[in-house]
Amino acid sequence: MADSSSGRDDPRFRQINSFRDYFDVDLARTHTFSQSEAASSVDNELLESQQAALLSDGFIILKDLVSAEQLAQLRSEANHWLDKPGRNSFEGERTQRLYGLPEKCRAADDFITHPLILAHLDRLLKPNYLLSQAQVINILSESPAQPLHTDDGFYPWPSPKPVLSVATIFAIDDFTEDNGATVAIPGSHLWGEGRFPEDSDTRVKAVMPAGSCILFLGNLWHGGGENYSGESRMAFTGQYCEPYLRTQENYFLSVSKDTAAAVSEDMRRLLGYSIHPPFMGMVNGMHPKRELSLMDSQGES
């Protein structure tokens, strides 16, 4: 790779004796690993406490993470696109979903790259973890409950799984008992192979004010609740995965190079403009960020 220290005289390579030694080593010369400065400044004592609860229950509720102004901006941008309901019972036949968010709604960046969320992800996943999908979900009134599910069920890994993915659901509207608040089963991320939800399992509704977030592990059983409130309930969800897994949304196709060049480094990394050692994510043997640099240098739009 042109962006890797491939010269045999490089001292880092003299210490690598086998192919496996490449797996967790940052080999890039120019576009090395990057981390969020805001996330690195989050209080460690707070993180430790929240992580303990997250690993025990499979989820935590974080109150008041984004402002009323940020909520209003995302709602305004999303409403421009929201129209058709879902195509099946999982998407929700009375639920509107907006995909391809990083290209369509710049206001979503603040939710996707929230420092506290990234600080948790930094502890749970390998460097250069990816944004797997991001959506605005608007559950209309009279919508039945979504089937309970796990977000990492499509990865063929026996349960109990390691942490392969992590998800957030931000309340754009207040989440209440009767408007479709997310339902979670505490501890279900620890279930073994073949264990599925039963009527006797404890269920918790993520009742929380707008601007708050439920953060949960990808193997937690959960689902959107029934909405019988008479009003719609809007949320933002972001899902993140290990850098060696395939993402649900293909952001190289849905996000333009212009947008990728303009967003923050945190967003760019999450969209896949990174390398997982030794060379996963390369483009023509080079770091994908060079595609953006090349575009800029040639003055292409």
PDB file of N, CA and C in Angstrom, residues 107-145:
ATOM      1  N   ALA A 107     -27.527  17.846  10.001  1.00  0.00           N
ATOM      2  CA  ALA A 107     -27.804  17.980  11.427  1.00  0.00           C
ATOM      3  C   ALA A 107     -27.618  16.667  12.171  1.00  0.00           C
ATOM      4  N   ALA A 108     -27.648  15.546  11.462  1.00  0.00           N
ATOM      5  CA  ALA A 108     -27.477  14.251  12.102  1.00  0.00           C
ATOM      6  C   ALA A 108     -26.060  14.025  12.602  1.00  0.00           C
ATOM      7  N   ASP A 109     -25.088  14.781  12.068  1.00  0.00           N
ATOM      8  CA  ASP A 109     -23.689  14.591  12.463  1.00  0.00           C
ATOM      9  C   ASP A 109     -23.508  14.727  13.976  1.00  0.00           C
ATOM     10  N   ASP A 110     -24.206  15.707  14.575  1.00  0.00           N
ATOM     11  CA  ASP A 110     -24.053  15.941  16.012  1.00  0.00           C
ATOM     12  C   ASP A 110     -24.521  14.746  16.840  1.00  0.00           C
ATOM     13  N   PHE A 111     -25.462  13.989  16.314  1.00  0.00           N
ATOM     14  CA  PHE A 111     -25.962  12.801  17.004  1.00  0.00           C
ATOM     15  C   PHE A 111     -25.010  11.622  16.781  1.00  0.00           C
ATOM     16  N   ILE A 112     -24.558  11.482  15.537  1.00  0.00           N
ATOM     17  CA  ILE A 112     -23.682  10.364  15.179  1.00  0.00           C
ATOM     18  C   ILE A 112     -22.340  10.446  15.903  1.00  0.00           C
ATOM     19  N   THR A 113     -21.807  11.671  16.045  1.00  0.00           N
ATOM     20  CA  THR A 113     -20.457  11.846  16.606  1.00  0.00           C
ATOM     21  C   THR A 113     -20.491  12.470  17.994  1.00  0.00           C
ATOM     22  N   HIS A 114     -21.578  12.285  18.723  1.00  0.00           N
ATOM     23  CA  HIS A 114     -21.642  12.864  20.067  1.00  0.00           C
ATOM     24  C   HIS A 114     -20.460  12.366  20.903  1.00  0.00           C
ATOM     25  N   PRO A 115     -19.732  13.245  21.576  1.00  0.00           N
ATOM     26  CA  PRO A 115     -18.516  12.834  22.291  1.00  0.00           C
ATOM     27  C   PRO A 115     -18.726  11.718  23.311  1.00  0.00           C
ATOM     28  N   LEU A 116     -19.835  11.744  24.054  1.00  0.00           N
ATOM     29  CA  LEU A 116     -20.049  10.696  25.046  1.00  0.00           C
ATOM     30  C   LEU A 116     -20.295   9.347  24.376  1.00  0.00           C
ATOM     31  N   ILE A 117     -21.015   9.355  23.255  1.00  0.00           N
ATOM     32  CA  ILE A 117     -21.242   8.107  22.521  1.00  0.00           C
ATOM     33  C   ILE A 117     -19.922   7.570  21.985  1.00  0.00           C
ATOM     34  N   LEU A 118     -19.111   8.439  21.375  1.00  0.00           N
ATOM     35  CA  LEU A 118     -17.823   7.986  20.841  1.00  0.00           C
ATOM     36  C   LEU A 118     -16.900   7.503  21.950  1.00  0.00           C
ATOM     37  N   ALA A 119     -16.969   8.123  23.112  1.00  0.00           N
ATOM     38  CA  ALA A 119     -16.127   7.682  24.235  1.00  0.00           C
ATOM     39  C   ALA A 119     -16.484   6.255  24.642  1.00  0.00           C
ATOM     40  N   HIS A 120     -17.767   5.928  24.639  1.00  0.00           N
ATOM     41  CA  HIS A 120     -18.181   4.553  24.940  1.00  0.00           C
ATOM     42  C   HIS A 120     -17.744   3.598  23.832  1.00  0.00           C
ATOM     43  N   LEU A 121     -17.910   4.014  22.589  1.00  0.00           N
ATOM     44  CA  LEU A 121     -17.516   3.161  21.474  1.00  0.00           C
ATOM     45  C   LEU A 121     -16.017   2.896  21.479  1.00  0.00           C
ATOM     46  N   ASP A 122     -15.228   3.909  21.867  1.00  0.00           N
ATOM     47  CA  ASP A 122     -13.775   3.734  21.933  1.00  0.00           C
ATOM     48  C   ASP A 122     -13.388   2.608  22.886  1.00  0.00           C
ATOM     49  N   ARG A 123     -14.206   2.374  23.895  1.00  0.00           N
ATOM     50  CA  ARG A 123     -13.925   1.315  24.868  1.00  0.00           C
ATOM     51  C   ARG A 123     -14.476  -0.036  24.440  1.00  0.00           C
ATOM     52  N   LEU A 124     -15.479  -0.026  23.591  1.00  0.00           N
ATOM     53  CA  LEU A 124     -16.180  -1.265  23.244  1.00  0.00           C
ATOM     54  C   LEU A 124     -15.701  -1.882  21.936  1.00  0.00           C
ATOM     55  N   LEU A 125     -15.225  -1.061  21.002  1.00  0.00           N
ATOM     56  CA  LEU A 125     -14.884  -1.537  19.665  1.00  0.00           C
ATOM     57  C   LEU A 125     -13.434  -1.198  19.318  1.00  0.00           C
ATOM     58  N   LYS A 126     -12.921  -1.851  18.278  1.00  0.00           N
ATOM     59  CA  LYS A 126     -11.563  -1.612  17.827  1.00  0.00           C
ATOM     60  C   LYS A 126     -11.451  -0.239  17.146  1.00  0.00           C
ATOM     61  N   PRO A 127     -10.238   0.315  17.089  1.00  0.00           N
ATOM     62  CA  PRO A 127     -10.059   1.603  16.412  1.00  0.00           C
ATOM     63  C   PRO A 127     -10.570   1.571  14.974  1.00  0.00           C
ATOM     64  N   ASN A 128     -11.062   2.705  14.512  1.00  0.00           N
ATOM     65  CA  ASN A 128     -11.622   2.837  13.164  1.00  0.00           C
ATOM     66  C   ASN A 128     -12.916   2.052  12.988  1.00  0.00           C
ATOM     67  N   TYR A 129     -13.653   1.860  14.103  1.00  0.00           N
ATOM     68  CA  TYR A 129     -14.982   1.255  13.985  1.00  0.00           C
ATOM     69  C   TYR A 129     -15.819   2.109  13.043  1.00  0.00           C
ATOM     70  N   LEU A 130     -16.886   1.516  12.523  1.00  0.00           N
ATOM     71  CA  LEU A 130     -17.634   2.120  11.429  1.00  0.00           C
ATOM     72  C   LEU A 130     -19.077   2.448  11.805  1.00  0.00           C
ATOM     73  N   LEU A 131     -19.629   3.414  11.127  1.00  0.00           N
ATOM     74  CA  LEU A 131     -21.066   3.654  11.183  1.00  0.00           C
ATOM     75  C   LEU A 131     -21.729   2.627  10.282  1.00  0.00           C
ATOM     76  N   SER A 132     -22.561   1.784  10.855  1.00  0.00           N
ATOM     77  CA  SER A 132     -23.210   0.725  10.086  1.00  0.00           C
ATOM     78  C   SER A 132     -24.488   1.221   9.424  1.00  0.00           C
ATOM     79  N   GLN A 133     -25.251   2.007  10.151  1.00  0.00           N
ATOM     80  CA  GLN A 133     -26.414   2.656   9.557  1.00  0.00           C
ATOM     81  C   GLN A 133     -26.854   3.819  10.433  1.00  0.00           C
ATOM     82  N   ALA A 134     -27.587   4.743   9.853  1.00  0.00           N
ATOM     83  CA  ALA A 134     -28.152   5.875  10.585  1.00  0.00           C
ATOM     84  C   ALA A 134     -29.506   6.189   9.972  1.00  0.00           C
ATOM     85  N   GLN A 135     -30.514   6.345  10.812  1.00  0.00           N
ATOM     86  CA  GLN A 135     -31.873   6.575  10.319  1.00  0.00           C
ATOM     87  C   GLN A 135     -32.600   7.571  11.215  1.00  0.00           C
ATOM     88  N   VAL A 136     -33.556   8.262  10.619  1.00  0.00           N
ATOM     89  CA  VAL A 136     -34.624   8.893  11.386  1.00  0.00           C
ATOM     90  C   VAL A 136     -35.830   7.969  11.277  1.00  0.00           C
ATOM     91  N   ILE A 137     -36.443   7.673  12.420  1.00  0.00           N
ATOM     92  CA  ILE A 137     -37.592   6.765  12.464  1.00  0.00           C
ATOM     93  C   ILE A 137     -38.763   7.502  13.091  1.00  0.00           C
ATOM     94  N   ASN A 138     -39.847   7.580  12.356  1.00  0.00           N
ATOM     95  CA  ASN A 138     -41.033   8.277  12.819  1.00  0.00           C
ATOM     96  C   ASN A 138     -42.179   7.277  12.930  1.00  0.00           C
ATOM     97  N   ILE A 139     -42.513   6.867  14.164  1.00  0.00           N
ATOM     98  CA  ILE A 139     -43.586   5.906  14.396  1.00  0.00           C
ATOM     99  C   ILE A 139     -44.913   6.659  14.467  1.00  0.00           C
ATOM    100  N   LEU A 140     -45.797   6.368  13.528  1.00  0.00           N
ATOM    101  CA  LEU A 140     -47.088   7.021  13.482  1.00  0.00           C
ATOM    102  C   LEU A 140     -48.038   6.405  14.505  1.00  0.00           C
ATOM    103  N   SER A 141     -49.051   7.166  14.876  1.00  0.00           N
ATOM    104  CA  SER A 141     -50.047   6.646  15.812  1.00  0.00           C
ATOM    105  C   SER A 141     -50.759   5.436  15.215  1.00  0.00           C
ATOM    106  N   GLU A 142     -51.189   4.548  16.069  1.00  0.00           N
ATOM    107  CA  GLU A 142     -51.836   3.281  15.699  1.00  0.00           C
ATOM    108  C   GLU A 142     -50.846   2.280  15.107  1.00  0.00           C
ATOM    109  N   SER A 143     -49.555   2.508  15.327  1.00  0.00           N
ATOM    110  CA  SER A 143     -48.552   1.547  14.862  1.00  0.00           C
ATOM    111  C   SER A 143     -48.393   0.440  15.886  1.00  0.00           C
ATOM    112  N   PRO A 144     -48.466  -0.834  15.473  1.00  0.00           N
ATOM    113  CA  PRO A 144     -48.228  -1.931  16.419  1.00  0.00           C
ATOM    114  C   PRO A 144     -46.766  -1.999  16.820  1.00  0.00           C
ATOM    115  N   ALA A 145     -46.478  -2.765  17.845  1.00  0.00           N
ATOM    116  CA  ALA A 145     -45.099  -2.922  18.303  1.00  0.00           C
ATOM    117  C   ALA A 145     -44.271  -3.635  17.245  1.00  0.00           C
TER     118      ALA A 145
END
